[in-house]
Coordinates of C-alpha atoms in Angstrom, one line a residue:
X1 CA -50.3 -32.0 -60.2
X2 CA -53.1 -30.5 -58.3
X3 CA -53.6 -32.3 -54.7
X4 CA -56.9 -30.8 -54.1
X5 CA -59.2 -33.1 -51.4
X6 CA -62.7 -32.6 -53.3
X7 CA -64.4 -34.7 -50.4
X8 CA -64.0 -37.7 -48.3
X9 CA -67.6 -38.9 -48.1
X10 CA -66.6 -42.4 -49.9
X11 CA -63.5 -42.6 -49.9
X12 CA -62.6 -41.9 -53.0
X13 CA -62.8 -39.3 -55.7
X14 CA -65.1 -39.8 -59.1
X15 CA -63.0 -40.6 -62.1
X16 CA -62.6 -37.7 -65.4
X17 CA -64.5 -39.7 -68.1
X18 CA -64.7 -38.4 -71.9
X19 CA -68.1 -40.1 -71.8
X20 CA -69.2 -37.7 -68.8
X21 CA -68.5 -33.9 -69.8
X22 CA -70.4 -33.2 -66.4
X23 CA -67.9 -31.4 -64.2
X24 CA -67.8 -29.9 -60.9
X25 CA -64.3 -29.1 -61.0
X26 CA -61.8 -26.7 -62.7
X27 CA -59.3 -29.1 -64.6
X28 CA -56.6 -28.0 -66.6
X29 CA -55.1 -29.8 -69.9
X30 CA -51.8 -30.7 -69.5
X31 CA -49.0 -32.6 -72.0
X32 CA -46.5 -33.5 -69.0
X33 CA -44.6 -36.9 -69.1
X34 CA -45.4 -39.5 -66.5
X35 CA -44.1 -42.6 -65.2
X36 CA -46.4 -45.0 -64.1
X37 CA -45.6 -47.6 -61.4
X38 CA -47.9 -50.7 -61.7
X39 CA -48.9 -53.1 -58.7
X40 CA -46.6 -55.6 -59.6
X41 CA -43.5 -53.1 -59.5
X42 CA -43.2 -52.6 -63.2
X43 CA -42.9 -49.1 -64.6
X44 CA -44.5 -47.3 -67.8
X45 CA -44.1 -44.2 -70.0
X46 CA -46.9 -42.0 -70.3
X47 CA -48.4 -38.6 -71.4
X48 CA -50.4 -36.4 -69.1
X49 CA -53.5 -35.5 -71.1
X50 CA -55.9 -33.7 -68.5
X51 CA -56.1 -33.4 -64.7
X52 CA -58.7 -32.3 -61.8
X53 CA -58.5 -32.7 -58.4
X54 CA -60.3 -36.0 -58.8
X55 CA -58.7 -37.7 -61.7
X56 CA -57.2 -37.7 -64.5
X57 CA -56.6 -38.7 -68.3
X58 CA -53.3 -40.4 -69.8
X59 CA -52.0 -41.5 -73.2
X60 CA -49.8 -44.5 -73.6
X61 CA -47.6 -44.4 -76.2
X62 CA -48.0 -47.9 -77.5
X63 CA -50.8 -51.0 -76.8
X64 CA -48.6 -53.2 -75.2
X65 CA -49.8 -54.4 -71.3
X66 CA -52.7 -51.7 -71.2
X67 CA -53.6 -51.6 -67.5
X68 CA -57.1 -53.0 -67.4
X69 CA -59.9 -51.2 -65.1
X70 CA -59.4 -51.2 -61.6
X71 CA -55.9 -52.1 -61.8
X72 CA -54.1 -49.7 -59.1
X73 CA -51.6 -47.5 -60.7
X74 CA -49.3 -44.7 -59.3
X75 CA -48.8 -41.5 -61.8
X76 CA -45.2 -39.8 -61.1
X77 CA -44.8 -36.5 -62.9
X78 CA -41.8 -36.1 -64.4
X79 CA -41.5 -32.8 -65.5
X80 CA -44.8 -30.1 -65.5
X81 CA -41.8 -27.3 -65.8
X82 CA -42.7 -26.4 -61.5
X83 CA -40.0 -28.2 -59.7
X84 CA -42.3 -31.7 -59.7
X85 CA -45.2 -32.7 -57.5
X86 CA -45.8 -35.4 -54.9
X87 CA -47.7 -38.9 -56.7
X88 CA -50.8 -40.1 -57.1
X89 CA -52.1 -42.6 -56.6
X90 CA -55.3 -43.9 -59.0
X91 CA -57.1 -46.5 -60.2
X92 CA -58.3 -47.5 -64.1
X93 CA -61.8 -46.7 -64.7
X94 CA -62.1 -46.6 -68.0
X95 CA -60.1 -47.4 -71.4
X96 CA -59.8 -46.4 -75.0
X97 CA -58.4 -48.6 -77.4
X98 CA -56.2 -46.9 -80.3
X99 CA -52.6 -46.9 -81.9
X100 CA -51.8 -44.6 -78.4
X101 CA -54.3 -45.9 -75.7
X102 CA -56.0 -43.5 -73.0
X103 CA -56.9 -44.0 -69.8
X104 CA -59.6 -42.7 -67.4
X105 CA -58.0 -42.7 -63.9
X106 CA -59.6 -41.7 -60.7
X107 CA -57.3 -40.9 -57.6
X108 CA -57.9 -42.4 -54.6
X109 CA -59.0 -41.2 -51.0
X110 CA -55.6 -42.6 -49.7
X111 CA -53.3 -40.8 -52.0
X112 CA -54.4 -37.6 -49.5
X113 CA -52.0 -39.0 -47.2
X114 CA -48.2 -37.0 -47.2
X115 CA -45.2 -38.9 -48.4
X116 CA -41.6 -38.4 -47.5
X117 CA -38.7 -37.7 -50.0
X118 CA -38.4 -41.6 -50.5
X119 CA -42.1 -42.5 -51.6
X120 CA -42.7 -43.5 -47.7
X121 CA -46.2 -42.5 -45.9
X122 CA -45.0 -39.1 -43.8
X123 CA -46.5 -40.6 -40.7
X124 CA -46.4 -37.9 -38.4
X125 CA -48.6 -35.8 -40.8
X126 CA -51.3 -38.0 -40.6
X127 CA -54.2 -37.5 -38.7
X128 CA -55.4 -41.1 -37.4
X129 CA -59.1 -41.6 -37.2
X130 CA -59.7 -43.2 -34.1
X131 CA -63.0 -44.7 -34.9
X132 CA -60.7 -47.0 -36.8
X133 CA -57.4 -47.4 -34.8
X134 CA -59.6 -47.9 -31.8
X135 CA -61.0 -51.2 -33.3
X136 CA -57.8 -52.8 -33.3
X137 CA -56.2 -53.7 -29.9
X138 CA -53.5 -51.7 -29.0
X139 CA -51.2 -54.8 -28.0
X140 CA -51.4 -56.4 -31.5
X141 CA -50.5 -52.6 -33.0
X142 CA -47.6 -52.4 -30.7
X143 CA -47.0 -56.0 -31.8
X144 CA -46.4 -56.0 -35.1
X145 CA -45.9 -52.6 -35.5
X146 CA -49.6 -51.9 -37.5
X147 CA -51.3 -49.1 -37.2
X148 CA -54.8 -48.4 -39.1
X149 CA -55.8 -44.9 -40.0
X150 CA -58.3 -44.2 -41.9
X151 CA -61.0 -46.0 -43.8
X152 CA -63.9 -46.3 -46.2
X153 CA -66.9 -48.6 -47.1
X154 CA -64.3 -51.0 -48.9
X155 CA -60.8 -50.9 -47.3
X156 CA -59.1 -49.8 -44.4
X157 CA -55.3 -48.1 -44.9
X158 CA -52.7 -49.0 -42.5
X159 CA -49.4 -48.2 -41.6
X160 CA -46.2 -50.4 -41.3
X161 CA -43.0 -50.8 -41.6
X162 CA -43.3 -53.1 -44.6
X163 CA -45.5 -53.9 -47.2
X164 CA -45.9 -57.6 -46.0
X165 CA -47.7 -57.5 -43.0
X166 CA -47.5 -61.5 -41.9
X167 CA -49.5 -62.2 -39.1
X168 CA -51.2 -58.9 -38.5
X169 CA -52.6 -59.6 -41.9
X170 CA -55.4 -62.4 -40.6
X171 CA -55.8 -60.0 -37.5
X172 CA -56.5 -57.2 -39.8
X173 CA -59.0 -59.2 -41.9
X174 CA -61.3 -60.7 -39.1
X175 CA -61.0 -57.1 -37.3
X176 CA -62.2 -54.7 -40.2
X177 CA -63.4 -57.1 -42.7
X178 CA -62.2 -54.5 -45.7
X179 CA -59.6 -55.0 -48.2
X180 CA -56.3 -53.6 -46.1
X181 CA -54.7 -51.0 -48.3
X182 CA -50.6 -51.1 -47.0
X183 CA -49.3 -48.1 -46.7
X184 CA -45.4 -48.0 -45.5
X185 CA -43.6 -45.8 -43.0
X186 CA -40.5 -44.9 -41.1
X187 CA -40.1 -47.8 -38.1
X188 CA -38.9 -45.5 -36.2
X189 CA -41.5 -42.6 -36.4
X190 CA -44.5 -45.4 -36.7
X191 CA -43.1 -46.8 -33.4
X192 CA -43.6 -43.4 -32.0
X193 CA -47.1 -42.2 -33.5
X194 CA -48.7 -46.4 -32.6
X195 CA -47.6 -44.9 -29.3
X196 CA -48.8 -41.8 -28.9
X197 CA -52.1 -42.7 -30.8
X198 CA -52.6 -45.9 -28.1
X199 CA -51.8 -43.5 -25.1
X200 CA -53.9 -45.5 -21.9
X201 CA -55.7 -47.6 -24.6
X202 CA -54.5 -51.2 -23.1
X203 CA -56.9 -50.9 -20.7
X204 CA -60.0 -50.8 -23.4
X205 CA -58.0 -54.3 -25.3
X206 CA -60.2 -56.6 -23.2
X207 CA -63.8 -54.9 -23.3
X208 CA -64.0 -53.4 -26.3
X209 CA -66.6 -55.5 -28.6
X210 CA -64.7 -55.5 -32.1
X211 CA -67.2 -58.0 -33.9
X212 CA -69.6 -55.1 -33.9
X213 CA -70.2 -54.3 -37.7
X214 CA -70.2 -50.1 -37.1
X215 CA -66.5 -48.4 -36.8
X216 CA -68.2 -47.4 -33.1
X217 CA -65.9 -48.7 -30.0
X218 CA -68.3 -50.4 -28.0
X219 CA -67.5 -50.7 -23.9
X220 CA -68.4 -54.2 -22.6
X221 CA -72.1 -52.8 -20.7
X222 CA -71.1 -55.1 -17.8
X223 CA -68.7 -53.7 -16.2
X224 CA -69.9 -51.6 -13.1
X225 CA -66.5 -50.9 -11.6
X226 CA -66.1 -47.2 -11.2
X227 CA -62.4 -47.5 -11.6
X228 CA -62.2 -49.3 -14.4
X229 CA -64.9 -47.1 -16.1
X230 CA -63.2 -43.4 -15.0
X231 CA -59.6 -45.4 -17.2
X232 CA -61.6 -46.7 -20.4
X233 CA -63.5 -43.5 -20.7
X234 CA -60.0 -41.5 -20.3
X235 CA -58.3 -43.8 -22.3
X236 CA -61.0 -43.2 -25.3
X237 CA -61.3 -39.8 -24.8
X238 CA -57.4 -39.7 -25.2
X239 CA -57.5 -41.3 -28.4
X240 CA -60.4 -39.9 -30.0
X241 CA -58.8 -36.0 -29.3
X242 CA -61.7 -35.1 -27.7
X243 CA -62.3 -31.8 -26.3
X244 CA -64.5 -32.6 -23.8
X245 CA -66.3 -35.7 -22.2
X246 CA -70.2 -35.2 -21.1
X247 CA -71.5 -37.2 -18.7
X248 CA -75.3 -37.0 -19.2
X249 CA -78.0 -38.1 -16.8
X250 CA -81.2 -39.6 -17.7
X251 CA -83.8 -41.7 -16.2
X252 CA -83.1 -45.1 -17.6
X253 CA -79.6 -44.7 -18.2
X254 CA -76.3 -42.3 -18.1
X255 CA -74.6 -41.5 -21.5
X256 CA -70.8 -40.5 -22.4
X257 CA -70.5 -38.7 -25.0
X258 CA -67.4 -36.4 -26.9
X259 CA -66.8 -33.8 -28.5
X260 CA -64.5 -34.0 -31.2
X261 CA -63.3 -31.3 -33.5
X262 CA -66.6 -29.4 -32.0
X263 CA -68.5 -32.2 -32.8
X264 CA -70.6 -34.2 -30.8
X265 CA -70.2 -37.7 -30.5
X266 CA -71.8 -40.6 -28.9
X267 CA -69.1 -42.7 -26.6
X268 CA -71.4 -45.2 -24.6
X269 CA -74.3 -45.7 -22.2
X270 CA -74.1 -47.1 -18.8
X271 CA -76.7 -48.5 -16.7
X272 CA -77.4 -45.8 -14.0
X273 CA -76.3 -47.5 -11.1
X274 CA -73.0 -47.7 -13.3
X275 CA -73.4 -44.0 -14.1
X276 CA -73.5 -43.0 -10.6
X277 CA -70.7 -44.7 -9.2
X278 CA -68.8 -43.4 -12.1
X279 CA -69.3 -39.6 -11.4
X280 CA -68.5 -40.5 -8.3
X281 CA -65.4 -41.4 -8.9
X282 CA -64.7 -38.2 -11.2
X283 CA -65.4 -35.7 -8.4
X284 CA -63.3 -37.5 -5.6
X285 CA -60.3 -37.4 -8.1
X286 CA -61.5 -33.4 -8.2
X287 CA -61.6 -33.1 -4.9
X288 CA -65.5 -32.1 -5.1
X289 CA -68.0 -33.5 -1.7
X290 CA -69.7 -36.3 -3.3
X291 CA -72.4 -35.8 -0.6
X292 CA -73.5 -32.8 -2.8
X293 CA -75.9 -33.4 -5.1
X294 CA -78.0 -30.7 -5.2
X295 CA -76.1 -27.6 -6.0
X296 CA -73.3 -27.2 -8.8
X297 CA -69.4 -27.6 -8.0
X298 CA -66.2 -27.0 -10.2
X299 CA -63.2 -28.8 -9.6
X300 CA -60.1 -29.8 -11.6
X301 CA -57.9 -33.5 -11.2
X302 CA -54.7 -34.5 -13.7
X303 CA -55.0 -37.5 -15.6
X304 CA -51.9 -39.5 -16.2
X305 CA -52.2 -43.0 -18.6
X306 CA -49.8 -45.6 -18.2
X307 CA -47.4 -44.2 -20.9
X308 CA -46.6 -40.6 -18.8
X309 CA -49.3 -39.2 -21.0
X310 CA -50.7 -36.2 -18.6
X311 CA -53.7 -34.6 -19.3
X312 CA -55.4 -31.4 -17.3
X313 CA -58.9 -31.8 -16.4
X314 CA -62.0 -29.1 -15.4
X315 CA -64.3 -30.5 -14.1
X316 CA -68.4 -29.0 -13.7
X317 CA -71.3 -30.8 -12.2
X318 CA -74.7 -30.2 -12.3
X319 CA -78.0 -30.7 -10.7
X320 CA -80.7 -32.2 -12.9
X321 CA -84.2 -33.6 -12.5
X322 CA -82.4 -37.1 -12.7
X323 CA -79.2 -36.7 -10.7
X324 CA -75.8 -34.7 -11.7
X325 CA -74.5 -34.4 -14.8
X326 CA -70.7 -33.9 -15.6
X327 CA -68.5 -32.3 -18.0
X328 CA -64.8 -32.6 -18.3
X329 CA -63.2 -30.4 -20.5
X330 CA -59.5 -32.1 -21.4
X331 CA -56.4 -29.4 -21.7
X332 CA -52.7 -29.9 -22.9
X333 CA -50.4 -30.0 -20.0
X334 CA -48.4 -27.1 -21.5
X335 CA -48.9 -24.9 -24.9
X336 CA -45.5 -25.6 -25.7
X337 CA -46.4 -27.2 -29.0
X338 CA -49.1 -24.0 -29.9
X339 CA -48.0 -21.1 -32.1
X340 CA -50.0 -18.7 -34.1
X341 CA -48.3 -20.4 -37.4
X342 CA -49.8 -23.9 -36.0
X343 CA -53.6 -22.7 -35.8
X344 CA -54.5 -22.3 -39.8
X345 CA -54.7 -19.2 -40.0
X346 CA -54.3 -18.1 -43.8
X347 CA -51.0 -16.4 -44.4
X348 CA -53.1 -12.8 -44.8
X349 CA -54.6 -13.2 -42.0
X350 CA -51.9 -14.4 -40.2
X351 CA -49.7 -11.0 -40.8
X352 CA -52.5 -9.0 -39.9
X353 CA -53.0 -10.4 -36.9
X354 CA -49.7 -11.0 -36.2
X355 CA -49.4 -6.9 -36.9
X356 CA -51.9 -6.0 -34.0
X357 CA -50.7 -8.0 -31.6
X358 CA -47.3 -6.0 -31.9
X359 CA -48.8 -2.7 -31.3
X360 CA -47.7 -1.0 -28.1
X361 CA -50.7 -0.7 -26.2
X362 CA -54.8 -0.7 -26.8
X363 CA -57.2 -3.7 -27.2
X364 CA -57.4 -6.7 -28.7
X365 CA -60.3 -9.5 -28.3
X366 CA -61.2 -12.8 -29.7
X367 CA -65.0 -13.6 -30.1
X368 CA -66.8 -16.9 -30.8
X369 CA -68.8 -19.8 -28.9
X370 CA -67.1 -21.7 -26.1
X371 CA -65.1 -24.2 -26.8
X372 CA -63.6 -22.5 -30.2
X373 CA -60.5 -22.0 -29.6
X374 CA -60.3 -18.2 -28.2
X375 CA -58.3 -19.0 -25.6
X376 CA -55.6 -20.9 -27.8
X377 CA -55.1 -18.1 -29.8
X378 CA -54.4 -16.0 -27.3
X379 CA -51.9 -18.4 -25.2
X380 CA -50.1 -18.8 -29.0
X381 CA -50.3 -14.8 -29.2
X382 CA -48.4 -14.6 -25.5
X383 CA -45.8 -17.3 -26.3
X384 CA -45.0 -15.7 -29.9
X385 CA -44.8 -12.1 -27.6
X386 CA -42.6 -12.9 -25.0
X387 CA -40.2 -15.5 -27.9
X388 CA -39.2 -12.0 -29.5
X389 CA -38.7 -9.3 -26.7
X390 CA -38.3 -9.6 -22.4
X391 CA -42.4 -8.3 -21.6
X392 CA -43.9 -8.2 -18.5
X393 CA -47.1 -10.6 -18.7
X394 CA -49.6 -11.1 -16.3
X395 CA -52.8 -13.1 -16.9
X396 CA -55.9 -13.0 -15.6
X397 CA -57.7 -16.8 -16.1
X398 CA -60.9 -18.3 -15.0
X399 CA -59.1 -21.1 -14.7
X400 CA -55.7 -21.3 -15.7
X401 CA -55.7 -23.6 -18.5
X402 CA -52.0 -23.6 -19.7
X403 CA -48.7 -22.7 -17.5
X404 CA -46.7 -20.5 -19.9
X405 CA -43.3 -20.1 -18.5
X406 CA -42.1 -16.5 -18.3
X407 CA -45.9 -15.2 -17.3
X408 CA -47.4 -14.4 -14.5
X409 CA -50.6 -16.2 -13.8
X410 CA -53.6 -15.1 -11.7
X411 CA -56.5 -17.4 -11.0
X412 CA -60.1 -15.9 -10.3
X413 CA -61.4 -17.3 -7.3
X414 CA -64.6 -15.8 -6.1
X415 CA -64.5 -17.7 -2.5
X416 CA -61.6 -16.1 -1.8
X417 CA -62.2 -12.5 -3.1
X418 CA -59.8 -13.0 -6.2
X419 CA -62.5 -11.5 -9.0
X420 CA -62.0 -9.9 -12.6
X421 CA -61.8 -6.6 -11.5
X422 CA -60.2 -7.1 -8.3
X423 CA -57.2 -9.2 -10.0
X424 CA -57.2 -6.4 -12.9
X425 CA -57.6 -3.3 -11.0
X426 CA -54.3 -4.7 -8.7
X427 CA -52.2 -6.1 -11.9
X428 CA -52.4 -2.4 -13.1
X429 CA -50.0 -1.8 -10.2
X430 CA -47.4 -4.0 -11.4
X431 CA -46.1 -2.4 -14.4
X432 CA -47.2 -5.0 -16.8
X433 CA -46.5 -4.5 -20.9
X434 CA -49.1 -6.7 -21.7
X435 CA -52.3 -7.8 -20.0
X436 CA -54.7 -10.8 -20.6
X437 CA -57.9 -10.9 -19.2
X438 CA -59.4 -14.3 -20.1
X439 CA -63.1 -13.0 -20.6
X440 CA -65.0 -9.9 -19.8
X441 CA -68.0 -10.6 -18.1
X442 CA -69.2 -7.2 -16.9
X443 CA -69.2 -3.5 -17.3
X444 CA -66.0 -3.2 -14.3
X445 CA -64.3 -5.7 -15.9
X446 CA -64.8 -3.7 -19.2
X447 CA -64.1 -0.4 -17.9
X448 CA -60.8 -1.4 -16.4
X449 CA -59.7 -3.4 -19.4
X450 CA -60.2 0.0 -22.2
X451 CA -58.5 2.3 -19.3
X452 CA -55.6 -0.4 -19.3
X453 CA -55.3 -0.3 -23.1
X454 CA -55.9 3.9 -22.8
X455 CA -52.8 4.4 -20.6
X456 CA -50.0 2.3 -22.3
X457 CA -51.1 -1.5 -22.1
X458 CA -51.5 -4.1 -24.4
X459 CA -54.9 -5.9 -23.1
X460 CA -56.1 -9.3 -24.7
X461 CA -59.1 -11.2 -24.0
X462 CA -62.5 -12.4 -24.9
X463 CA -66.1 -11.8 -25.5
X464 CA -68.8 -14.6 -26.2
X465 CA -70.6 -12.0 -29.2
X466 CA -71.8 -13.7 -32.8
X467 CA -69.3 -12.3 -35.0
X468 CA -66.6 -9.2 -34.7
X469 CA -68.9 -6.2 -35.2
X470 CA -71.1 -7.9 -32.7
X471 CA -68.2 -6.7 -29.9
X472 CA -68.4 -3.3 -30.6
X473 CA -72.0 -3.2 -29.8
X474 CA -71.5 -5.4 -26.4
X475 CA -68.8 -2.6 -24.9
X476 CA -71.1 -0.3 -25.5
X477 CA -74.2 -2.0 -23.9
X478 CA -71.3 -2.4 -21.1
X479 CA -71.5 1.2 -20.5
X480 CA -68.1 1.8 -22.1
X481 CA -68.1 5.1 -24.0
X482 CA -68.0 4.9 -27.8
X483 CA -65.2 7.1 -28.3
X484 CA -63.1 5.4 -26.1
X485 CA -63.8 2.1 -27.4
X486 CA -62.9 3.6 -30.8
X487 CA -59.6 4.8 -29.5
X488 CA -58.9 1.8 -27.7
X489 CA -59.7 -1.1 -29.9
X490 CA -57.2 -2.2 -32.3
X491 CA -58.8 -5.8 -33.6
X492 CA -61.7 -7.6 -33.0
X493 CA -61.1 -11.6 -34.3
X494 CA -64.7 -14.1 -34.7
X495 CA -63.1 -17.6 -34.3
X496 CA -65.2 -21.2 -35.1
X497 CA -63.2 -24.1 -35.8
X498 CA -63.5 -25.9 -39.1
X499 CA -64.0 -29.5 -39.5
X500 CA -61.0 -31.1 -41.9
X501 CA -63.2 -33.2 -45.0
X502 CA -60.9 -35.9 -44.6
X503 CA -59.6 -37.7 -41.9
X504 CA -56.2 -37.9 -43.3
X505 CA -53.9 -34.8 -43.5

């Protein structure tokens, strides 16, 4: 069976109707058997009649115990000749009465989510919105071993370790005010993802405002304590994934606000006195002079919740007509867990890059906007290098945003006469195989870089152009010869990330 995601807008997918020939989806006709496990744990025969990616149509092969419409069902395929297919889980829209009954069935947002070989929800594959984790407090999760996920206008899924969720049921209830859809998991791996997922999140349990009627977490607007304000913002930064936090200065108030999956979001506002003592706080921890107000600083701190959860930190301020604003861009504490297979790449593209990056020697760059990943492709490009043959590596970073063991790593410091072309022009001198420059800013950085990929080198980096032809036309404007850019270049990738339509995985 096809497990297509069509869209996530409402939760769940429009039912195949014969009363509604109006498609916008391929389907296929099918005559596969099914089983079909009802709500109350029974099980029934059926016939697979037709199929989309949003629903389906069955035939029963008697009129006994119909399921009525909106009864939940789950279809099992027991044989479509392909080595089965995972279930899926629908509900009854419509019914046809005959000698053999049909059923309309529409599958549900929920069935998205990955199961394990034994029908249990594959945790560790799901991606938790925290919009709706973050409204339940992180002791009561940790509790009774609860964790919500995902949800629409009608229900909120959740994850435990059993199907009757006792007291976390009337917590549930009063907290989301949805039907709670149960979906269960491994202890064991829940324990750890309820974990990982409320990383520095006790904290927020006391002044988050959880009768508000929006999935928004709401910060109690009291609170003034610059401490307590740098730990919730980490703490929901942490569990939203964000990217990066933006501290924005106005003249009535100061707003947080995230950007997740290269999305903006809005966090809070804080009164400005609140604001103030808050950036405060973020550039002593960066070891920036808080008596400078007036001209911009860069800095970087470590963030560490209560749980051991470390997170690296840049920090930027800037002067604006109503005071500094700040923004913290959040980075992993090591790429261990990046690799060019991890990055959803299609498998095409994916051998043809992976093809390039083996060459010898000449140049390769990533283009796209900040904050799109350029630089984690090429930290995943190094580690999958230096995992299949001993290289010499050097790197070149403005700053160093990952520690990759086995690479040398040089950080551009202007003050101290550490530039592009002054690190790169010395690297040269140290027999590296492969060379990363971690943006090329100018025409001496550009020169050097094709001369270092013209005379035996393997040179990444990256260059802030509109798409990948756009790059060719940049190192010229550089004052880099065409013809040595055409014997030098080897691949030119445009990167943007791409939003998933569904918040599960």
């Amino acid at each position: 069976m096809s497990d297509t995601i069509s869209s996530s807008s409402a939760g769940a997918f429009e039912g195949v109707s014969p009363r509604d020939e109006r498609r916008s989806e391929p389907r296929r006709n099918s005559s596969a058997l099914l089983r079909l496990r009802l709500g109350s744990g029974a099980t029934r025969d059926a016939r697979l009649v037709d199929i989309s990616a949003s629903g389906a149509q069955i035939e029963l092969p008697t009129a006994n115990d119909v399921p009525s419409d909106g009864q939940r069902l789950v279809l099992e395929l027991v044989d479509d000749g392909s080595g089965g297919a995972p279930p899926r889980t629908g509900e009854v829209v419509w019914s046809a009465a005959s000698e053999r009954p049909r059923l309309g069935v529409r599958f549900l947002a929920e069935d998205a989510a990955p199961q394990d070989a034994d029908g249990r929800l594959n945790i560790d594959r799901i991606k938790v919105n925290p919009r709706v984790a973050m409204r339940f407090p992180a002791a009561r999760a940790r509790r009774w071993q609860v964790l919500p996920f995902a949800a629409d206008d009608d229900r909120v899924m959740v994850a435990a370790a059993d199907e009757f969720l006792g007291q976390a049921q009337a917590a549930l209830d009063r907290c989301y005010r949805k039907d709670v859809e149960v979906r269960v998991a491994d202890p064991d791996a829940l324990r750890r993802v309820i974990e990982r997922v409320y990383a520095g999140a006790d904290g927020l349990d006391a002044s988050i405002d959880r009768s508000a009627t929006t999935d928004a977490v709401v910060v109690d607007e009291d609170s003034t304590d610059a401490v307590a304000l740098y730990d919730h913002m980490f703490a929901a930064a942490i569990m939203y994934g964000a990217s990066d936090v933006h501290v924005d200065t106005f003249e009535e108030n100061i707003r947080l606000r995230v950007r997740v999956d290269g999305q903006i979001e809005d966090l809070r506002e804080l009164s400005v006195e609140a604001g103030i003592a808050l950036i405060s706080r973020i550039k002593v921890m960066a070891g920036l002079d808080i008596s400078e107000r007036r001209a911009p600083q860069d800095g970087r701190l470590l963030h560490e919740t209560g749980n051991g959860v470390r997170v690296q930190v840049r920090v930027a301020t800037l002067p604006t007509k109503h005071g500094e604003r700040v923004t913290l861009r959040l980075l992993a504490q090591d790429s261990g867990d990046v690799t060019l297979g991890s990055l959803g790449l299609a498998p095409g593209q994916l051998t043809q890059f992976g093809r390039a990056i083996r060459q010898p020697h000449g140049l390769i760059l990533l283009t796209g906007p900040t904050g799109s990943g350029k630089s984690t492709t090429l930290y995943a490009s190094l580690r999958q290098l230096i995992s299949e043959s001993d290289l010499n590596v050097i790197t070149i970073e403005d700053p160093i945003e990952y520690q990759i063991p086995g690479v040398t790593q040089v950080e551009v410091d202007p003050a101290e006469k550490v530039t592009f072309p002054k690190a790169l022009r010395s690297t040269l001198r140290h027999d590296p195989d492969v060379v990363m420059v971690g943006e090329i800013r100018d025409s001496e950085t550009a020169d050097i870089a094709v001369k270092a990929a013209l005379t035996g080198h393997l040179v990444f980096s990256t260059l802030h152009t509109n798409d990948a032809a756009g790059a060719i036309t940049r190192l010229t404007d550089m004052g880099v010869p065409s013809f040595l850019v055409a014997a030098t270049l080897r691949m030119v990738v445009a990167q943007r990330l791409v939003r998933r339509l569904s918040s599960l995985s």
